[in-house]
């Protein structure tokens, strides 16, 4: 067989796998995909500005921060856990990074590396305690949520730390090629990494196994402690990325940053079809869930709806969507 024929067969095989993956994605997320499309149609009819390129990029940029958190939260919820500390980790990481640049004159790369390390340490602390004790993840991460938020206030005395650095501000406010917002570029890279972890590695399969039946996974030889440690450490890292990007976008480290971010991340994951009892969930569903939240917020802003009412509307939409998904799964 010629080399050209082999290349053509490999190309055809790759296309078939891609087509199968797309079909599986559509089948698994049909309900929320329809809901997402209907939402986009309604908003575009009400306000013609919604479908403009600038606004759509703005939606992606605003949604990206939530998705950084939601990608890791998907892994944790698949394991049957929860992480309430990510919003507070965002704040303390943003404060540490901004302080190093503005108050100590540290190079941006050093400050960013330090901020990422802080997020990883908090995540590893969560993972270690969850994996080695019988304390529920809710309580563990509730404690670290308060510790991290308190640390952010102590370090700043409750005041924002202004950063006047173009290179730092580019991290969250820049554009690649004058078109693509930098936060969206990071999101694409992280999506690929998370998809590969959950769908192409033993680590991803072990997460589903542990979330589905921890005892069976243990008897199968899976190191449950290591799996939990990885998931929570990765969550801390993603919270650090979100915190740095947000601080860069705001040109300052804010001790109040990320307030309630953990709830938006959890909402995106659950809205995307991930089971709160563990063992089931998809990264693709989480992406759609986060986009629904982002599009809904953007559409309500375009329509001039008060921010007070936005909380009520988003809560109703999330409840209805999750309930519909539960009914669908029971019938299935």
mmCIF file of C-alpha atoms in Angstrom:
data_model
loop_
_atom_site.group_PDB
_atom_site.id
_atom_site.type_symbol
_atom_site.label_atom_id
_atom_site.label_comp_id
_atom_site.label_asym_id
_atom_site.label_seq_id
_atom_site.Cartn_x
_atom_site.Cartn_y
_atom_site.Cartn_z
ATOM 1 C CA UNK A 1 0.000 0.000 0.000
ATOM 2 C CA UNK A 2 1.385 3.404 -0.961
ATOM 3 C CA UNK A 3 2.267 6.109 1.584
ATOM 4 C CA UNK A 4 -0.386 8.357 0.024
ATOM 5 C CA UNK A 5 -3.112 5.735 0.609
ATOM 6 C CA UNK A 6 -2.083 5.362 4.260
ATOM 7 C CA UNK A 7 -2.256 9.111 4.754
ATOM 8 C CA UNK A 8 -5.704 9.246 3.154
ATOM 9 C CA UNK A 9 -6.966 6.422 5.415
ATOM 10 C CA UNK A 10 -5.625 8.167 8.511
ATOM 11 C CA UNK A 11 -7.277 11.403 7.408
ATOM 12 C CA UNK A 12 -10.611 9.628 6.824
ATOM 13 C CA UNK A 13 -10.342 7.933 10.239
ATOM 14 C CA UNK A 14 -9.673 11.265 11.959
ATOM 15 C CA UNK A 15 -12.644 12.849 10.214
ATOM 16 C CA UNK A 16 -14.897 9.954 11.255
ATOM 17 C CA UNK A 17 -13.759 10.305 14.879
ATOM 18 C CA UNK A 18 -14.375 14.056 14.765
ATOM 19 C CA UNK A 19 -17.820 13.543 13.265
ATOM 20 C CA UNK A 20 -18.648 10.938 15.899
ATOM 21 C CA UNK A 21 -17.456 13.256 18.637
ATOM 22 C CA UNK A 22 -19.655 16.083 17.362
ATOM 23 C CA UNK A 23 -22.697 13.784 17.154
ATOM 24 C CA UNK A 24 -22.080 12.528 20.695
ATOM 25 C CA UNK A 25 -21.703 16.100 21.954
ATOM 26 C CA UNK A 26 -24.972 17.181 20.328
ATOM 27 C CA UNK A 27 -26.818 14.082 21.571
ATOM 28 C CA UNK A 28 -25.588 14.445 25.165
ATOM 29 C CA UNK A 29 -26.354 18.169 25.317
ATOM 30 C CA UNK A 30 -29.414 18.435 23.079
ATOM 31 C CA UNK A 31 -31.660 19.987 25.742
ATOM 32 C CA UNK A 32 -29.350 22.795 26.840
ATOM 33 C CA UNK A 33 -28.195 23.392 23.263
ATOM 34 C CA UNK A 34 -31.779 24.051 22.216
ATOM 35 C CA UNK A 35 -32.286 26.260 25.263
ATOM 36 C CA UNK A 36 -29.094 28.177 24.452
ATOM 37 C CA UNK A 37 -30.120 28.742 20.822
ATOM 38 C CA UNK A 38 -33.634 29.852 21.822
ATOM 39 C CA UNK A 39 -32.140 32.278 24.338
ATOM 40 C CA UNK A 40 -29.821 33.753 21.689
ATOM 41 C CA UNK A 41 -32.697 34.128 19.208
ATOM 42 C CA UNK A 42 -34.937 35.870 21.747
ATOM 43 C CA UNK A 43 -32.229 38.307 22.825
ATOM 44 C CA UNK A 44 -31.218 39.075 19.222
ATOM 45 C CA UNK A 45 -34.859 39.864 18.365
ATOM 46 C CA UNK A 46 -35.255 42.145 21.371
ATOM 47 C CA UNK A 47 -31.915 43.898 20.858
ATOM 48 C CA UNK A 48 -30.139 43.908 17.493
ATOM 49 C CA UNK A 49 -26.811 44.809 19.155
ATOM 50 C CA UNK A 50 -26.507 41.322 20.604
ATOM 51 C CA UNK A 51 -25.228 39.622 17.436
ATOM 52 C CA UNK A 52 -22.547 42.203 16.655
ATOM 53 C CA UNK A 53 -18.971 40.913 16.598
ATOM 54 C CA UNK A 54 -17.853 43.273 19.360
ATOM 55 C CA UNK A 55 -20.645 42.193 21.696
ATOM 56 C CA UNK A 56 -20.105 38.477 21.067
ATOM 57 C CA UNK A 57 -16.397 38.874 21.831
ATOM 58 C CA UNK A 58 -17.358 40.757 24.962
ATOM 59 C CA UNK A 59 -19.591 37.857 26.016
ATOM 60 C CA UNK A 60 -16.727 35.409 25.497
ATOM 61 C CA UNK A 61 -14.313 37.614 27.435
ATOM 62 C CA UNK A 62 -16.722 37.957 30.355
ATOM 63 C CA UNK A 63 -17.614 34.255 30.319
ATOM 64 C CA UNK A 64 -13.986 33.130 30.206
ATOM 65 C CA UNK A 65 -13.321 33.929 33.880
ATOM 66 C CA UNK A 66 -16.286 31.825 34.977
ATOM 67 C CA UNK A 67 -15.217 29.001 32.687
ATOM 68 C CA UNK A 68 -11.696 28.846 34.150
ATOM 69 C CA UNK A 69 -13.331 28.001 37.467
ATOM 70 C CA UNK A 70 -16.083 25.831 35.984
ATOM 71 C CA UNK A 71 -13.696 23.554 34.094
ATOM 72 C CA UNK A 72 -11.997 22.500 37.332
ATOM 73 C CA UNK A 73 -15.294 22.518 39.215
ATOM 74 C CA UNK A 74 -16.594 19.953 36.705
ATOM 75 C CA UNK A 75 -13.836 17.550 37.741
ATOM 76 C CA UNK A 76 -14.524 18.092 41.436
ATOM 77 C CA UNK A 77 -18.290 17.644 41.128
ATOM 78 C CA UNK A 78 -17.784 14.507 39.014
ATOM 79 C CA UNK A 79 -15.785 13.219 42.002
ATOM 80 C CA UNK A 80 -18.799 13.989 44.194
ATOM 81 C CA UNK A 81 -17.120 16.985 45.847
ATOM 82 C CA UNK A 82 -17.523 20.752 45.897
ATOM 83 C CA UNK A 83 -15.180 23.749 46.083
ATOM 84 C CA UNK A 84 -16.526 26.919 47.689
ATOM 85 C CA UNK A 85 -13.119 28.571 48.004
ATOM 86 C CA UNK A 86 -12.390 29.488 44.375
ATOM 87 C CA UNK A 87 -13.840 33.005 44.531
ATOM 88 C CA UNK A 88 -11.781 33.861 47.606
ATOM 89 C CA UNK A 89 -8.660 32.320 46.056
ATOM 90 C CA UNK A 90 -9.216 34.620 43.079
ATOM 91 C CA UNK A 91 -9.155 37.602 45.436
ATOM 92 C CA UNK A 92 -6.036 36.672 47.390
ATOM 93 C CA UNK A 93 -4.135 35.732 44.223
ATOM 94 C CA UNK A 94 -5.076 39.035 42.558
ATOM 95 C CA UNK A 95 -3.977 40.915 45.689
ATOM 96 C CA UNK A 96 -0.655 39.057 45.992
ATOM 97 C CA UNK A 97 0.178 39.509 42.307
ATOM 98 C CA UNK A 98 -0.766 43.195 42.292
ATOM 99 C CA UNK A 99 1.125 43.879 45.531
ATOM 100 C CA UNK A 100 4.331 42.336 44.234
ATOM 101 C CA UNK A 101 4.219 44.540 41.120
ATOM 102 C CA UNK A 102 2.911 47.800 42.598
ATOM 103 C CA UNK A 103 4.515 47.780 46.055
ATOM 104 C CA UNK A 104 7.687 45.729 45.627
ATOM 105 C CA UNK A 105 8.530 46.365 41.974
ATOM 106 C CA UNK A 106 8.693 42.681 41.089
ATOM 107 C CA UNK A 107 8.821 41.705 37.395
ATOM 108 C CA UNK A 108 5.427 40.729 36.006
ATOM 109 C CA UNK A 109 6.481 37.125 35.328
ATOM 110 C CA UNK A 110 7.721 36.703 38.904
ATOM 111 C CA UNK A 111 4.521 38.213 40.326
ATOM 112 C CA UNK A 112 2.318 36.025 38.127
ATOM 113 C CA UNK A 113 4.304 32.904 39.072
ATOM 114 C CA UNK A 114 3.918 33.794 42.758
ATOM 115 C CA UNK A 115 0.173 34.305 42.309
ATOM 116 C CA UNK A 116 -0.196 30.936 40.588
ATOM 117 C CA UNK A 117 1.799 29.305 43.398
ATOM 118 C CA UNK A 118 -0.561 30.790 46.010
ATOM 119 C CA UNK A 119 -3.556 29.348 44.151
ATOM 120 C CA UNK A 120 -1.906 25.939 43.861
ATOM 121 C CA UNK A 121 -1.071 25.931 47.592
ATOM 122 C CA UNK A 122 -4.659 26.705 48.576
ATOM 123 C CA UNK A 123 -5.945 24.058 46.167
ATOM 124 C CA UNK A 124 -3.447 21.486 47.439
ATOM 125 C CA UNK A 125 -4.483 22.271 51.026
ATOM 126 C CA UNK A 126 -8.123 21.629 50.101
ATOM 127 C CA UNK A 127 -7.220 18.423 48.306
ATOM 128 C CA UNK A 128 -4.993 17.105 51.089
ATOM 129 C CA UNK A 129 -7.583 17.669 53.823
ATOM 130 C CA UNK A 130 -10.453 16.284 51.711
ATOM 131 C CA UNK A 131 -8.410 13.221 50.698
ATOM 132 C CA UNK A 132 -6.946 12.355 54.117
ATOM 133 C CA UNK A 133 -9.750 13.184 56.540
ATOM 134 C CA UNK A 134 -13.460 12.510 56.866
ATOM 135 C CA UNK A 135 -14.314 16.235 56.864
ATOM 136 C CA UNK A 136 -16.847 16.901 54.059
ATOM 137 C CA UNK A 137 -15.522 18.949 51.107
ATOM 138 C CA UNK A 138 -18.250 21.533 51.772
ATOM 139 C CA UNK A 139 -16.812 22.267 55.233
ATOM 140 C CA UNK A 140 -13.166 22.112 54.143
ATOM 141 C CA UNK A 141 -13.593 24.565 51.283
ATOM 142 C CA UNK A 142 -15.911 26.768 53.345
ATOM 143 C CA UNK A 143 -13.048 27.129 55.823
ATOM 144 C CA UNK A 144 -10.448 27.926 53.162
ATOM 145 C CA UNK A 145 -12.931 30.328 51.545
ATOM 146 C CA UNK A 146 -12.898 32.375 54.738
ATOM 147 C CA UNK A 147 -9.133 32.028 55.215
ATOM 148 C CA UNK A 148 -8.361 33.225 51.681
ATOM 149 C CA UNK A 149 -10.874 36.084 51.795
ATOM 150 C CA UNK A 150 -9.549 37.165 55.186
ATOM 151 C CA UNK A 151 -5.979 37.056 53.889
ATOM 152 C CA UNK A 152 -6.956 39.291 50.963
ATOM 153 C CA UNK A 153 -8.421 41.869 53.355
ATOM 154 C CA UNK A 154 -5.458 41.686 55.742
ATOM 155 C CA UNK A 155 -2.906 42.158 52.952
ATOM 156 C CA UNK A 156 -4.701 45.224 51.560
ATOM 157 C CA UNK A 157 -6.308 46.630 54.706
ATOM 158 C CA UNK A 158 -9.520 46.431 52.716
ATOM 159 C CA UNK A 159 -8.286 48.781 49.980
ATOM 160 C CA UNK A 160 -7.635 48.032 46.288
ATOM 161 C CA UNK A 161 -4.028 47.962 45.064
ATOM 162 C CA UNK A 162 -3.654 49.898 41.821
ATOM 163 C CA UNK A 163 -1.285 48.448 39.201
ATOM 164 C CA UNK A 164 0.187 50.781 36.571
ATOM 165 C CA UNK A 165 1.898 48.245 34.340
ATOM 166 C CA UNK A 166 1.074 47.873 30.661
ATOM 167 C CA UNK A 167 2.548 44.370 30.479
ATOM 168 C CA UNK A 168 0.437 43.203 33.436
ATOM 169 C CA UNK A 169 -2.703 44.882 32.152
ATOM 170 C CA UNK A 170 -2.192 43.189 28.773
ATOM 171 C CA UNK A 171 -2.717 39.793 30.430
ATOM 172 C CA UNK A 172 -6.432 40.374 30.903
ATOM 173 C CA UNK A 173 -7.171 43.358 28.675
ATOM 174 C CA UNK A 174 -5.013 42.762 25.608
ATOM 175 C CA UNK A 175 -5.854 41.467 22.152
ATOM 176 C CA UNK A 176 -4.010 38.964 19.988
ATOM 177 C CA UNK A 177 -3.708 40.288 16.452
ATOM 178 C CA UNK A 178 -5.936 43.162 17.463
ATOM 179 C CA UNK A 179 -8.974 40.840 17.342
ATOM 180 C CA UNK A 180 -8.880 37.976 19.857
ATOM 181 C CA UNK A 181 -9.077 38.956 23.558
ATOM 182 C CA UNK A 182 -6.252 37.368 25.570
ATOM 183 C CA UNK A 183 -8.647 35.777 28.141
ATOM 184 C CA UNK A 184 -10.389 33.938 25.294
ATOM 185 C CA UNK A 185 -7.047 32.603 24.032
ATOM 186 C CA UNK A 186 -6.262 31.221 27.499
ATOM 187 C CA UNK A 187 -9.733 29.702 27.586
ATOM 188 C CA UNK A 188 -9.225 27.837 24.303
ATOM 189 C CA UNK A 189 -5.926 26.395 25.568
ATOM 190 C CA UNK A 190 -7.433 25.359 28.905
ATOM 191 C CA UNK A 191 -10.472 23.812 27.203
ATOM 192 C CA UNK A 192 -8.220 21.617 25.083
ATOM 193 C CA UNK A 193 -6.181 20.568 28.126
ATOM 194 C CA UNK A 194 -9.275 19.735 30.207
ATOM 195 C CA UNK A 195 -10.947 17.882 27.343
ATOM 196 C CA UNK A 196 -7.840 15.727 26.864
ATOM 197 C CA UNK A 197 -7.572 15.026 30.597
ATOM 198 C CA UNK A 198 -11.202 13.961 30.944
ATOM 199 C CA UNK A 199 -11.555 12.045 27.673
ATOM 200 C CA UNK A 200 -8.127 10.771 26.673
ATOM 201 C CA UNK A 201 -6.291 9.872 29.890
ATOM 202 C CA UNK A 202 -6.515 7.320 32.692
ATOM 203 C CA UNK A 203 -6.794 10.214 35.133
ATOM 204 C CA UNK A 204 -10.101 11.287 33.579
ATOM 205 C CA UNK A 205 -11.477 7.733 33.593
ATOM 206 C CA UNK A 206 -10.454 7.339 37.226
ATOM 207 C CA UNK A 207 -12.354 10.519 38.150
ATOM 208 C CA UNK A 208 -15.563 9.086 36.719
ATOM 209 C CA UNK A 209 -14.905 5.788 38.474
ATOM 210 C CA UNK A 210 -14.302 7.420 41.860
ATOM 211 C CA UNK A 211 -17.359 9.656 41.505
ATOM 212 C CA UNK A 212 -19.548 6.756 40.418
ATOM 213 C CA UNK A 213 -18.509 4.325 43.142
ATOM 214 C CA UNK A 214 -15.564 5.172 45.374
ATOM 215 C CA UNK A 215 -15.461 1.753 47.066
ATOM 216 C CA UNK A 216 -15.376 -0.113 43.768
ATOM 217 C CA UNK A 217 -12.696 2.267 42.480
ATOM 218 C CA UNK A 218 -10.623 1.615 45.604
ATOM 219 C CA UNK A 219 -10.843 -2.151 45.169
ATOM 220 C CA UNK A 220 -9.853 -1.684 41.521
ATOM 221 C CA UNK A 221 -6.533 -0.266 42.664
ATOM 222 C CA UNK A 222 -7.243 3.407 41.958
ATOM 223 C CA UNK A 223 -5.410 5.804 44.258
ATOM 224 C CA UNK A 224 -8.420 7.882 45.351
ATOM 225 C CA UNK A 225 -6.369 10.266 47.494
ATOM 226 C CA UNK A 226 -4.135 11.169 44.564
ATOM 227 C CA UNK A 227 -7.128 11.753 42.277
ATOM 228 C CA UNK A 228 -8.787 14.098 44.790
ATOM 229 C CA UNK A 229 -5.525 15.916 45.464
ATOM 230 C CA UNK A 230 -5.078 16.553 41.743
ATOM 231 C CA UNK A 231 -8.632 17.802 41.219
ATOM 232 C CA UNK A 232 -8.554 20.310 44.081
ATOM 233 C CA UNK A 233 -5.021 21.452 43.266
ATOM 234 C CA UNK A 234 -6.068 22.015 39.670
ATOM 235 C CA UNK A 235 -9.082 23.965 40.930
ATOM 236 C CA UNK A 236 -6.758 26.205 42.934
ATOM 237 C CA UNK A 237 -4.628 26.749 39.838
ATOM 238 C CA UNK A 238 -7.661 27.688 37.727
ATOM 239 C CA UNK A 239 -8.850 30.078 40.445
ATOM 240 C CA UNK A 240 -5.392 31.668 40.384
ATOM 241 C CA UNK A 241 -5.558 32.103 36.599
ATOM 242 C CA UNK A 242 -9.004 33.680 36.943
ATOM 243 C CA UNK A 243 -7.784 35.958 39.742
ATOM 244 C CA UNK A 244 -4.796 37.205 37.761
ATOM 245 C CA UNK A 245 -6.859 37.808 34.623
ATOM 246 C CA UNK A 246 -9.530 39.649 36.619
ATOM 247 C CA UNK A 247 -6.955 41.803 38.458
ATOM 248 C CA UNK A 248 -5.374 42.653 35.129
ATOM 249 C CA UNK A 249 -8.748 43.630 33.646
ATOM 250 C CA UNK A 250 -9.542 45.836 36.646
ATOM 251 C CA UNK A 251 -5.991 47.298 36.738
ATOM 252 C CA UNK A 252 -5.897 46.475 40.444
ATOM 253 C CA UNK A 253 -5.966 43.800 43.091
ATOM 254 C CA UNK A 254 -9.334 43.923 44.848
ATOM 255 C CA UNK A 255 -9.998 42.113 48.147
ATOM 256 C CA UNK A 256 -13.662 41.855 47.109
ATOM 257 C CA UNK A 257 -12.871 40.278 43.720
ATOM 258 C CA UNK A 258 -14.490 36.949 42.942
ATOM 259 C CA UNK A 259 -17.303 37.451 45.434
ATOM 260 C CA UNK A 260 -19.898 34.805 44.525
ATOM 261 C CA UNK A 261 -17.773 33.461 41.650
ATOM 262 C CA UNK A 262 -17.937 29.956 43.097
ATOM 263 C CA UNK A 263 -21.735 29.980 42.767
ATOM 264 C CA UNK A 264 -21.588 31.003 39.099
ATOM 265 C CA UNK A 265 -19.073 28.208 38.445
ATOM 266 C CA UNK A 266 -21.237 25.619 40.194
ATOM 267 C CA UNK A 267 -24.292 26.891 38.304
ATOM 268 C CA UNK A 268 -22.476 26.517 34.967
ATOM 269 C CA UNK A 269 -21.450 22.953 35.822
ATOM 270 C CA UNK A 270 -24.897 21.865 36.995
ATOM 271 C CA UNK A 271 -26.611 23.678 34.135
ATOM 272 C CA UNK A 272 -24.294 21.748 31.810
ATOM 273 C CA UNK A 273 -25.698 18.447 33.044
ATOM 274 C CA UNK A 274 -23.058 17.317 35.537
ATOM 275 C CA UNK A 275 -24.593 15.276 38.356
ATOM 276 C CA UNK A 276 -24.141 16.736 41.849
ATOM 277 C CA UNK A 277 -23.987 13.175 43.179
ATOM 278 C CA UNK A 278 -20.877 12.494 41.097
ATOM 279 C CA UNK A 279 -19.928 10.037 38.391
ATOM 280 C CA UNK A 280 -21.401 11.882 35.425
ATOM 281 C CA UNK A 281 -20.581 15.082 33.564
ATOM 282 C CA UNK A 282 -18.994 16.519 30.444
ATOM 283 C CA UNK A 283 -16.691 19.461 29.804
ATOM 284 C CA UNK A 284 -18.765 20.362 26.718
ATOM 285 C CA UNK A 285 -21.912 20.646 28.810
ATOM 286 C CA UNK A 286 -20.139 22.953 31.248
ATOM 287 C CA UNK A 287 -19.078 25.220 28.378
ATOM 288 C CA UNK A 288 -22.689 25.536 27.212
ATOM 289 C CA UNK A 289 -23.864 26.121 30.782
ATOM 290 C CA UNK A 290 -21.367 28.956 31.251
ATOM 291 C CA UNK A 291 -22.323 30.451 27.891
ATOM 292 C CA UNK A 292 -26.005 30.415 28.865
ATOM 293 C CA UNK A 293 -25.190 32.339 32.039
ATOM 294 C CA UNK A 294 -22.954 34.768 30.142
ATOM 295 C CA UNK A 295 -25.436 35.352 27.324
ATOM 296 C CA UNK A 296 -28.289 35.777 29.789
ATOM 297 C CA UNK A 297 -26.361 38.404 31.780
ATOM 298 C CA UNK A 298 -25.305 40.215 28.626
ATOM 299 C CA UNK A 299 -28.823 40.156 27.180
ATOM 300 C CA UNK A 300 -30.376 41.494 30.370
ATOM 301 C CA UNK A 301 -27.801 44.301 30.424
ATOM 302 C CA UNK A 302 -28.585 45.184 26.804
ATOM 303 C CA UNK A 303 -32.287 45.294 27.660
ATOM 304 C CA UNK A 304 -31.594 47.601 30.595
ATOM 305 C CA UNK A 305 -32.863 45.145 33.217
ATOM 306 C CA UNK A 306 -31.871 46.092 36.770
ATOM 307 C CA UNK A 307 -29.047 44.023 38.275
ATOM 308 C CA UNK A 308 -31.379 43.198 41.180
ATOM 309 C CA UNK A 309 -33.840 41.526 38.828
ATOM 310 C CA UNK A 310 -31.024 39.765 36.993
ATOM 311 C CA UNK A 311 -30.319 37.587 40.030
ATOM 312 C CA UNK A 312 -33.956 36.481 40.107
ATOM 313 C CA UNK A 313 -34.116 35.774 36.360
ATOM 314 C CA UNK A 314 -30.849 33.795 36.355
ATOM 315 C CA UNK A 315 -31.994 31.786 39.366
ATOM 316 C CA UNK A 316 -35.275 30.855 37.692
ATOM 317 C CA UNK A 317 -33.580 29.905 34.424
ATOM 318 C CA UNK A 318 -31.048 27.705 36.213
ATOM 319 C CA UNK A 319 -33.730 25.968 38.276
ATOM 320 C CA UNK A 320 -35.959 25.297 35.269
ATOM 321 C CA UNK A 321 -33.061 24.070 33.117
ATOM 322 C CA UNK A 322 -31.738 21.691 35.773
ATOM 323 C CA UNK A 323 -35.225 20.370 36.522
ATOM 324 C CA UNK A 324 -35.842 19.720 32.821
ATOM 325 C CA UNK A 325 -32.527 17.872 32.595
ATOM 326 C CA UNK A 326 -33.427 15.702 35.616
ATOM 327 C CA UNK A 327 -36.780 14.795 34.047
ATOM 328 C CA UNK A 328 -35.047 13.925 30.763
ATOM 329 C CA UNK A 329 -32.561 11.635 32.508
ATOM 330 C CA UNK A 330 -35.326 9.852 34.440
ATOM 331 C CA UNK A 331 -37.199 9.167 31.207
ATOM 332 C CA UNK A 332 -33.988 8.057 29.532
#
